[in-house]
GROMACS .gro file of N, CA and C in nm:
model
  429
    1MET      N    1   8.349  16.152 -11.992
    1MET     CA    2   8.249  16.106 -11.864
    1MET      C    3   8.344  16.151 -11.761
    2THR      N    4   8.347  16.203 -11.735
    2THR     CA    5   8.427  16.201 -11.571
    2THR      C    6   8.418  16.065 -11.439
    3ALA      N    7   8.514  16.057 -11.420
    3ALA     CA    8   8.578  15.976 -11.328
    3ALA      C    9   8.409  15.957 -11.197
    4GLY      N   10   8.353  15.899 -11.188
    4GLY     CA   11   8.351  15.904 -11.059
    4GLY      C   12   8.150  15.879 -11.103
    5VAL      N   13   8.118  15.999 -11.174
    5VAL     CA   14   8.018  16.057 -11.258
    5VAL      C   15   7.956  15.976 -11.322
    6GLY      N   16   7.861  15.956 -11.346
    6GLY     CA   17   7.781  15.969 -11.497
    6GLY      C   18   7.597  15.941 -11.454
    7ILE      N   19   7.574  15.891 -11.535
    7ILE     CA   20   7.397  15.864 -11.560
    7ILE      C   21   7.386  15.717 -11.515
    8GLY      N   22   7.271  15.730 -11.351
    8GLY     CA   23   7.277  15.629 -11.348
    8GLY      C   24   7.355  15.547 -11.231
    9ARG      N   25   7.461  15.643 -11.197
    9ARG     CA   26   7.601  15.622 -11.122
    9ARG      C   27   7.582  15.698 -11.040
   10VAL      N   28   7.693  15.707 -10.888
   10VAL     CA   29   7.643  15.775 -10.787
   10VAL      C   30   7.775  15.782 -10.729
   11ASN      N   31   7.810  15.891 -10.695
   11ASN     CA   32   7.960  15.884 -10.645
   11ASN      C   33   7.971  15.802 -10.493
   12SER      N   34   8.081  15.710 -10.472
   12SER     CA   35   8.021  15.642 -10.318
   12SER      C   36   8.059  15.695 -10.252
   13SER      N   37   8.166  15.849 -10.255
   13SER     CA   38   8.217  15.940 -10.128
   13SER      C   39   8.075  16.016 -10.091
   14TRP      N   40   7.960  16.082 -10.178
   14TRP     CA   41   7.996  16.112 -10.166
   14TRP      C   42   7.755  16.085 -10.139
   15LEU      N   43   7.745  15.911 -10.135
   15LEU     CA   44   7.615  15.842 -10.061
   15LEU      C   45   7.740  15.771  -9.980
   16ALA      N   46   7.850  15.778  -9.849
   16ALA     CA   47   7.884  15.760  -9.682
   16ALA      C   48   7.881  15.909  -9.721
   17VAL      N   49   7.915  16.079  -9.711
   17VAL     CA   50   7.834  16.128  -9.677
   17VAL      C   51   7.712  16.157  -9.669
   18LEU      N   52   7.653  16.111  -9.748
   18LEU     CA   53   7.484  16.126  -9.682
   18LEU      C   54   7.419  16.029  -9.600
   19VAL      N   55   7.488  15.928  -9.583
   19VAL     CA   56   7.480  15.821  -9.506
   19VAL      C   57   7.550  15.891  -9.352
   20ALA      N   58   7.646  15.911  -9.315
   20ALA     CA   59   7.691  16.008  -9.244
   20ALA      C   60   7.601  16.056  -9.180
   21ASN      N   61   7.580  16.134  -9.267
   21ASN     CA   62   7.488  16.263  -9.206
   21ASN      C   63   7.381  16.195  -9.156
   22VAL      N   64   7.326  16.119  -9.177
   22VAL     CA   65   7.185  16.094  -9.212
   22VAL      C   66   7.221  16.018  -9.073
   23ALA      N   67   7.323  15.987  -9.028
   23ALA     CA   68   7.345  15.823  -8.878
   23ALA      C   69   7.347  15.971  -8.770
   24ILE      N   70   7.402  16.107  -8.869
   24ILE     CA   71   7.401  16.209  -8.692
   24ILE      C   72   7.268  16.250  -8.673
   25ILE      N   73   7.230  16.293  -8.748
   25ILE     CA   74   7.086  16.307  -8.732
   25ILE      C   75   6.976  16.222  -8.646
   26CYS      N   76   7.007  16.140  -8.653
   26CYS     CA   77   6.943  16.015  -8.632
   26CYS      C   78   6.981  15.945  -8.461
   27VAL      N   79   7.089  16.064  -8.414
   27VAL     CA   80   7.169  16.012  -8.350
   27VAL      C   81   7.096  16.136  -8.255
   28GLY      N   82   7.161  16.246  -8.329
   28GLY     CA   83   7.075  16.337  -8.261
   28GLY      C   84   6.944  16.360  -8.191
   29TRP      N   85   6.840  16.268  -8.298
   29TRP     CA   86   6.747  16.312  -8.248
   29TRP      C   87   6.658  16.188  -8.190
   30PHE      N   88   6.713  16.090  -8.192
   30PHE     CA   89   6.731  16.003  -8.047
   30PHE      C   90   6.752  16.038  -7.923
   31ALA      N   91   6.909  16.096  -7.907
   31ALA     CA   92   6.938  16.135  -7.775
   31ALA      C   93   6.877  16.211  -7.750
   32GLY      N   94   6.816  16.311  -7.857
   32GLY     CA   95   6.714  16.376  -7.813
   32GLY      C   96   6.567  16.319  -7.710
   33LEU      N   97   6.522  16.267  -7.816
   33LEU     CA   98   6.419  16.137  -7.773
   33LEU      C   99   6.416  16.115  -7.594
   34VAL      N  100   6.532  16.062  -7.577
   34VAL     CA  101   6.610  15.974  -7.519
   34VAL      C  102   6.580  16.110  -7.401
   35ALA      N  103   6.660  16.225  -7.365
   35ALA     CA  104   6.682  16.319  -7.312
   35ALA      C  105   6.491  16.394  -7.300
   36ARG      N  106   6.468  16.421  -7.368
   36ARG     CA  107   6.294  16.477  -7.346
   36ARG      C  108   6.212  16.346  -7.243
   37GLU      N  109   6.276  16.253  -7.287
   37GLU     CA  110   6.176  16.135  -7.180
   37GLU      C  111   6.196  16.106  -7.058
   38ARG      N  112   6.321  16.124  -6.988
   38ARG     CA  113   6.370  16.153  -6.889
   38ARG      C  114   6.381  16.245  -6.823
   39ARG      N  115   6.376  16.391  -6.867
   39ARG     CA  116   6.359  16.489  -6.811
   39ARG      C  117   6.146  16.519  -6.841
   40ASP      N  118   6.119  16.426  -6.867
   40ASP     CA  119   5.894  16.407  -6.780
   40ASP      C  120   5.932  16.335  -6.708
   41ARG      N  121   6.069  16.221  -6.718
   41ARG     CA  122   5.992  16.105  -6.614
   41ARG      C  123   6.030  16.200  -6.487
   42ILE      N  124   6.160  16.262  -6.466
   42ILE     CA  125   6.142  16.339  -6.285
   42ILE      C  126   6.084  16.477  -6.276
   43ILE      N  127   5.990  16.543  -6.349
   43ILE     CA  128   5.934  16.616  -6.350
   43ILE      C  129   5.804  16.566  -6.319
   44ALA      N  130   5.787  16.419  -6.355
   44ALA     CA  131   5.679  16.385  -6.285
   44ALA      C  132   5.661  16.302  -6.136
   45ALA      N  133   5.809  16.222  -6.130
   45ALA     CA  134   5.855  16.237  -6.046
   45ALA      C  135   5.886  16.343  -5.919
   46ALA      N  136   5.887  16.446  -5.966
   46ALA     CA  137   5.933  16.558  -5.843
   46ALA      C  138   5.691  16.623  -5.846
   47GLU      N  139   5.688  16.537  -5.930
   47GLU     CA  140   5.487  16.584  -5.874
   47GLU      C  141   5.443  16.541  -5.853
   48GLN      N  142   5.479  16.409  -5.838
   48GLN     CA  143   5.450  16.273  -5.716
   48GLN      C  144   5.465  16.326  -5.649
   49GLY      N  145   5.620  16.351  -5.592
   49GLY     CA  146   5.672  16.386  -5.422
   49GLY      C  147   5.563  16.534  -5.346
   50ALA      N  148   5.502  16.613  -5.453
   50ALA     CA  149   5.502  16.742  -5.430
   50ALA      C  150   5.284  16.737  -5.353
   51GLU      N  151   5.248  16.638  -5.455
   51GLU     CA  152   5.109  16.594  -5.401
   51GLU      C  153   5.115  16.565  -5.284
   52ARG      N  154   5.225  16.439  -5.260
   52ARG     CA  155   5.256  16.329  -5.184
   52ARG      C  156   5.240  16.455  -5.037
   53GLU      N  157   5.280  16.519  -5.032
   53GLU     CA  158   5.338  16.596  -4.947
   53GLU      C  159   5.246  16.748  -4.913
   54ARG      N  160   5.140  16.765  -5.017
   54ARG     CA  161   5.020  16.823  -4.985
   54ARG      C  162   4.957  16.758  -4.920
   55GLN      N  163   4.915  16.563  -4.955
   55GLN     CA  164   4.808  16.514  -4.939
   55GLN      C  165   4.854  16.478  -4.777
   56HIS      N  166   4.989  16.481  -4.724
   56HIS     CA  167   4.995  16.421  -4.624
   56HIS      C  168   4.994  16.588  -4.513
   57ALA      N  169   5.022  16.710  -4.552
   57ALA     CA  170   4.988  16.826  -4.527
   57ALA      C  171   4.808  16.799  -4.426
   58ALA      N  172   4.817  16.801  -4.579
   58ALA     CA  173   4.632  16.776  -4.560
   58ALA      C  174   4.538  16.679  -4.473
   59GLN      N  175   4.608  16.552  -4.439
   59GLN     CA  176   4.563  16.493  -4.380
   59GLN      C  177   4.587  16.516  -4.281
   60ILE      N  178   4.741  16.563  -4.217
   60ILE     CA  179   4.755  16.629  -4.035
   60ILE      C  180   4.660  16.720  -4.041
   61ARG      N  181   4.656  16.833  -4.115
   61ARG     CA  182   4.538  16.890  -4.081
   61ARG      C  183   4.394  16.819  -4.046
   62GLN      N  184   4.370  16.730  -4.077
   62GLN     CA  185   4.217  16.698  -4.063
   62GLN      C  186   4.275  16.623  -3.921
   63ALA      N  187   4.369  16.549  -3.927
   63ALA     CA  188   4.348  16.534  -3.775
   63ALA      C  189   4.321  16.603  -3.676
   64ALA      N  190   4.392  16.722  -3.682
   64ALA     CA  191   4.387  16.839  -3.643
   64ALA      C  192   4.243  16.853  -3.545
   65ILE      N  193   4.228  16.917  -3.702
   65ILE     CA  194   4.096  16.932  -3.695
   65ILE      C  195   3.928  16.771  -3.640
   66ASP      N  196   3.948  16.690  -3.655
   66ASP     CA  197   3.942  16.625  -3.617
   66ASP      C  198   3.958  16.553  -3.456
   67GLU      N  199   4.067  16.616  -3.416
   67GLU     CA  200   4.075  16.579  -3.203
   67GLU      C  201   4.045  16.700  -3.158
   68ARG      N  202   4.047  16.839  -3.200
   68ARG     CA  203   3.968  16.935  -3.179
   68ARG      C  204   3.839  16.986  -3.201
   69LEU      N  205   3.751  16.870  -3.235
   69LEU     CA  206   3.594  16.823  -3.243
   69LEU      C  207   3.545  16.731  -3.142
   70VAL      N  208   3.714  16.682  -3.115
   70VAL     CA  209   3.624  16.495  -3.054
   70VAL      C  210   3.675  16.547  -2.867
   71ILE      N  211   3.764  16.739  -2.845
   71ILE     CA  212   3.807  16.775  -2.787
   71ILE      C  213   3.673  16.880  -2.694
   72ALA      N  214   3.563  16.966  -2.832
   72ALA     CA  215   3.494  17.019  -2.773
   72ALA      C  216   3.423  16.936  -2.806
   73ARG      N  217   3.328  16.856  -2.808
   73ARG     CA  218   3.276  16.705  -2.733
   73ARG      C  219   3.260  16.704  -2.592
   74GLU      N  220   3.397  16.661  -2.620
   74GLU     CA  221   3.399  16.656  -2.415
   74GLU      C  222   3.402  16.744  -2.330
   75LEU      N  223   3.476  16.901  -2.404
   75LEU     CA  224   3.412  16.960  -2.331
   75LEU      C  225   3.264  17.009  -2.367
   76HIS      N  226   3.150  16.978  -2.387
   76HIS     CA  227   3.066  17.057  -2.377
   76HIS      C  228   3.017  16.933  -2.287
   77ASP      N  229   3.082  16.802  -2.332
   77ASP     CA  230   2.969  16.693  -2.270
   77ASP      C  231   2.929  16.773  -2.077
   78ILE      N  232   3.108  16.810  -2.053
   78ILE     CA  233   3.162  16.846  -1.904
   78ILE      C  234   3.054  16.916  -1.853
   79VAL      N  235   3.030  17.036  -1.978
   79VAL     CA  236   3.029  17.157  -1.940
   79VAL      C  237   2.882  17.150  -1.908
   80ALA      N  238   2.806  17.061  -2.035
   80ALA     CA  239   2.647  17.014  -1.991
   80ALA      C  240   2.639  16.978  -1.924
   81HIS      N  241   2.688  16.848  -1.852
   81HIS     CA  242   2.681  16.757  -1.761
   81HIS      C  243   2.674  16.890  -1.659
   82SER      N  244   2.754  16.941  -1.570
   82SER     CA  245   2.850  16.961  -1.466
   82SER      C  246   2.666  17.120  -1.433
   83ILE      N  247   2.626  17.185  -1.552
   83ILE     CA  248   2.549  17.276  -1.527
   83ILE      C  249   2.402  17.213  -1.468
   84SER      N  250   2.367  17.105  -1.573
   84SER     CA  251   2.214  17.049  -1.575
   84SER      C  252   2.234  17.003  -1.374
   85LEU      N  253   2.387  16.942  -1.306
   85LEU     CA  254   2.327  16.909  -1.207
   85LEU      C  255   2.383  17.015  -1.091
   86ILE      N  256   2.408  17.071  -1.108
   86ILE     CA  257   2.410  17.248  -1.088
   86ILE      C  258   2.274  17.287  -1.073
   87ALA      N  259   2.197  17.347  -1.186
   87ALA     CA  260   2.035  17.339  -1.228
   87ALA      C  261   1.987  17.292  -1.123
   88VAL      N  262   1.993  17.107  -1.098
   88VAL     CA  263   1.829  17.063  -1.005
   88VAL      C  264   1.891  17.060  -0.892
   89ARG      N  265   2.013  17.111  -0.829
   89ARG     CA  266   2.060  17.080  -0.701
   89ARG      C  267   2.044  17.190  -0.619
   90ALA      N  268   2.017  17.299  -0.735
   90ALA     CA  269   2.012  17.446  -0.666
   90ALA      C  270   1.895  17.423  -0.680
   91GLY      N  271   1.847  17.417  -0.776
   91GLY     CA  272   1.651  17.442  -0.691
   91GLY      C  273   1.606  17.311  -0.605
   92VAL      N  274   1.650  17.210  -0.603
   92VAL     CA  275   1.606  17.157  -0.454
   92VAL      C  276   1.672  17.181  -0.335
   93ALA      N  277   1.811  17.275  -0.365
   93ALA     CA  278   1.758  17.365  -0.239
   93ALA      C  279   1.669  17.463  -0.221
   94ARG      N  280   1.687  17.548  -0.300
   94ARG     CA  281   1.585  17.680  -0.265
   94ARG      C  282   1.446  17.601  -0.239
   95MET      N  283   1.416  17.449  -0.245
   95MET     CA  284   1.253  17.395  -0.229
   95MET      C  285   1.279  17.353  -0.074
   96VAL      N  286   1.417  17.291  -0.052
   96VAL     CA  287   1.412  17.269   0.117
   96VAL      C  288   1.514  17.347   0.162
   97MET      N  289   1.485  17.512   0.140
   97MET     CA  290   1.602  17.574   0.260
   97MET      C  291   1.533  17.635   0.396
   98THR      N  292   1.388  17.575   0.380
   98THR     CA  293   1.366  17.653   0.489
   98THR      C  294   1.306  17.491   0.595
   99SER      N  295   1.290  17.373   0.494
   99SER     CA  296   1.252  17.277   0.585
   99SER      C  297   1.399  17.175   0.565
  100ASP      N  298   1.474  17.139   0.537
  100ASP     CA  299   1.598  17.045   0.558
  100ASP      C  300   1.720  17.152   0.565
  101PRO      N  301   1.767  17.206   0.657
  101PRO     CA  302   1.878  17.240   0.593
  101PRO      C  303   2.002  17.134   0.568
  102ALA      N  304   2.021  17.056   0.678
  102ALA     CA  305   2.079  16.902   0.636
  102ALA      C  306   2.096  16.900   0.469
  103GLN      N  307   1.999  16.856   0.452
  103GLN     CA  308   1.976  16.872   0.277
  103GLN      C  309   2.040  16.949   0.163
  104VAL      N  310   2.019  17.116   0.228
  104VAL     CA  311   2.070  17.235   0.184
  104VAL      C  312   2.209  17.221   0.165
  105MET      N  313   2.296  17.193   0.293
  105MET     CA  314   2.364  17.160   0.325
  105MET      C  315   2.468  17.115   0.270
  106GLU      N  316   2.375  16.990   0.222
  106GLU     CA  317   2.429  16.825   0.110
  106GLU      C  318   2.395  16.918  -0.062
  107THR      N  319   2.336  16.924  -0.073
  107THR     CA  320   2.358  17.049  -0.277
  107THR      C  321   2.466  17.065  -0.239
  108LEU      N  322   2.424  17.174  -0.118
  108LEU     CA  323   2.508  17.293  -0.122
  108LEU      C  324   2.695  17.241  -0.191
  109ARG      N  325   2.677  17.110  -0.128
  109ARG     CA  326   2.875  17.046  -0.076
  109ARG      C  327   2.811  16.959  -0.291
  110ILE      N  328   2.778  16.895  -0.315
  110ILE     CA  329   2.759  16.868  -0.422
  110ILE      C  330   2.804  16.984  -0.548
  111VAL      N  331   2.672  17.060  -0.500
  111VAL     CA  332   2.710  17.197  -0.579
  111VAL      C  333   2.817  17.216  -0.645
  112GLU      N  334   2.970  17.251  -0.555
  112GLU     CA  335   3.065  17.281  -0.486
  112GLU      C  336   3.158  17.181  -0.507
  113THR      N  337   3.125  17.093  -0.508
  113THR     CA  338   3.303  16.961  -0.575
  113THR      C  339   3.212  16.930  -0.715
  114THR      N  340   3.075  16.958  -0.805
  114THR     CA  341   3.123  16.899  -0.896
  114THR      C  342   3.123  16.987  -1.019
  115THR      N  343   3.163  17.174  -0.983
  115THR     CA  344   3.148  17.284  -0.980
  115THR      C  345   3.331  17.296  -1.018
  116ARG      N  346   3.344  17.230  -0.871
  116ARG     CA  347   3.533  17.210  -0.896
  116ARG      C  348   3.537  17.102  -0.967
  117GLN      N  349   3.485  16.960  -1.024
  117GLN     CA  350   3.537  16.865  -1.038
  117GLN      C  351   3.492  16.911  -1.225
  118ALA      N  352   3.414  17.017  -1.285
  118ALA     CA  353   3.380  17.059  -1.383
  118ALA      C  354   3.560  17.181  -1.407
  119LEU      N  355   3.549  17.247  -1.332
  119LEU     CA  356   3.660  17.316  -1.388
  119LEU      C  357   3.800  17.242  -1.348
  120HIS      N  358   3.835  17.187  -1.241
  120HIS     CA  359   3.867  17.109  -1.313
  120HIS      C  360   3.976  17.028  -1.486
  121GLU      N  361   3.879  16.884  -1.503
  121GLU     CA  362   3.826  16.886  -1.619
  121GLU      C  363   3.827  16.966  -1.766
  122MET      N  364   3.779  17.148  -1.714
  122MET     CA  365   3.810  17.221  -1.812
  122MET      C  366   3.966  17.249  -1.848
  123ARG      N  367   4.047  17.255  -1.717
  123ARG     CA  368   4.100  17.289  -1.746
  123ARG      C  369   4.246  17.238  -1.823
  124LEU      N  370   4.195  17.105  -1.736
  124LEU     CA  371   4.286  17.020  -1.834
  124LEU      C  372   4.254  16.949  -1.995
  125LEU      N  373   4.189  17.001  -2.029
  125LEU     CA  374   4.117  17.022  -2.237
  125LEU      C  375   4.171  17.111  -2.220
  126VAL      N  376   4.147  17.215  -2.206
  126VAL     CA  377   4.261  17.349  -2.249
  126VAL      C  378   4.399  17.291  -2.259
  127GLU      N  379   4.512  17.266  -2.164
  127GLU     CA  380   4.609  17.260  -2.151
  127GLU      C  381   4.655  17.167  -2.287
  128VAL      N  382   4.593  17.058  -2.255
  128VAL     CA  383   4.526  16.979  -2.366
  128VAL      C  384   4.556  17.066  -2.460
  129LEU      N  385   4.458  17.142  -2.510
  129LEU     CA  386   4.450  17.213  -2.673
  129LEU      C  387   4.605  17.322  -2.674
  130ARG      N  388   4.688  17.412  -2.575
  130ARG     CA  389   4.767  17.408  -2.530
  130ARG      C  390   4.899  17.388  -2.564
  131LEU      N  391   4.876  17.245  -2.513
  131LEU     CA  392   5.056  17.207  -2.577
  131LEU      C  393   4.989  17.161  -2.711
  132ASP      N  394   4.888  17.119  -2.776
  132ASP     CA  395   4.858  17.060  -2.932
  132ASP      C  396   4.927  17.209  -2.970
  133HIS      N  397   4.887  17.293  -2.910
  133HIS     CA  398   4.867  17.444  -3.023
  133HIS      C  399   5.033  17.480  -3.005
  134ARG      N  400   5.158  17.385  -2.928
  134ARG     CA  401   5.276  17.434  -2.931
  134ARG      C  402   5.303  17.387  -2.971
  135THR      N  403   5.292  17.232  -2.953
  135THR     CA  404   5.385  17.169  -3.095
  135THR      C  405   5.357  17.142  -3.260
  136SER      N  406   5.196  17.201  -3.264
  136SER     CA  407   5.218  17.192  -3.371
  136SER      C  408   5.287  17.301  -3.445
  137SER      N  409   5.337  17.510  -3.391
  137SER     CA  410   5.314  17.539  -3.431
  137SER      C  411   5.507  17.555  -3.451
  138THR      N  412   5.505  17.450  -3.303
  138THR     CA  413   5.687  17.398  -3.324
  138THR      C  414   5.695  17.342  -3.460
  139HIS      N  415   5.570  17.219  -3.481
  139HIS     CA  416   5.562  17.134  -3.585
  139HIS      C  417   5.605  17.227  -3.690
  140CYS      N  418   5.533  17.319  -3.711
  140CYS     CA  419   5.548  17.394  -3.831
  140CYS      C  420   5.644  17.514  -3.876
  141ALA      N  421   5.718  17.527  -3.756
  141ALA     CA  422   5.888  17.653  -3.747
  141ALA      C  423   5.981  17.554  -3.791
  142THR      N  424   5.998  17.423  -3.729
  142THR     CA  425   6.039  17.346  -3.786
  142THR      C  426   6.039  17.253  -3.946
  143ALA      N  427   5.920  17.250  -3.963
  143ALA     CA  428   5.942  17.196  -4.117
  143ALA      C  429   5.915  17.260  -4.243
   0.00000   0.00000   0.00000
C-alpha cells in the first residue's frame, strides 16, 4: 500500500485543498451576492430619485395650469362684467338720448370709465401671464 492512500482513508492534503477550494468558491459567491444586492439598491435609489423628479415636475406643471385657469376665470369675470355694464348703459343712453341729455352724458362717462378700468385690469393680468411665462422659461433654461 502506498503511504497516505488506502481504502477508507483520504489523504489529508487532498482534503485541505478541497476545503480551501470550497471556501474560495463560497467567498466568491458571497461577494457576488453582496455586490448584486448593493447594485440593486443603487439602481432602486436612482429610480426613486428620478420618479421624485418626475412627480415634482408634474406638480409644477399642474400648479402652472391651475394658476392660468384662475387668471382665465378672473379675466372672463372682468370682461363679462364690464361688457354687461356697457351694454346696459348703452341701452339706457339710447333710450334717453332725446329726452334727458344729462343722463346720456352720465351714461357715456360710466361706459368710458368702465371700459378704461376693464382694459387696465386686463393689461395687468396679461402682464402677470407674461412675467409668469418669462419666469418659467428662465427656470426651464437653467434647470
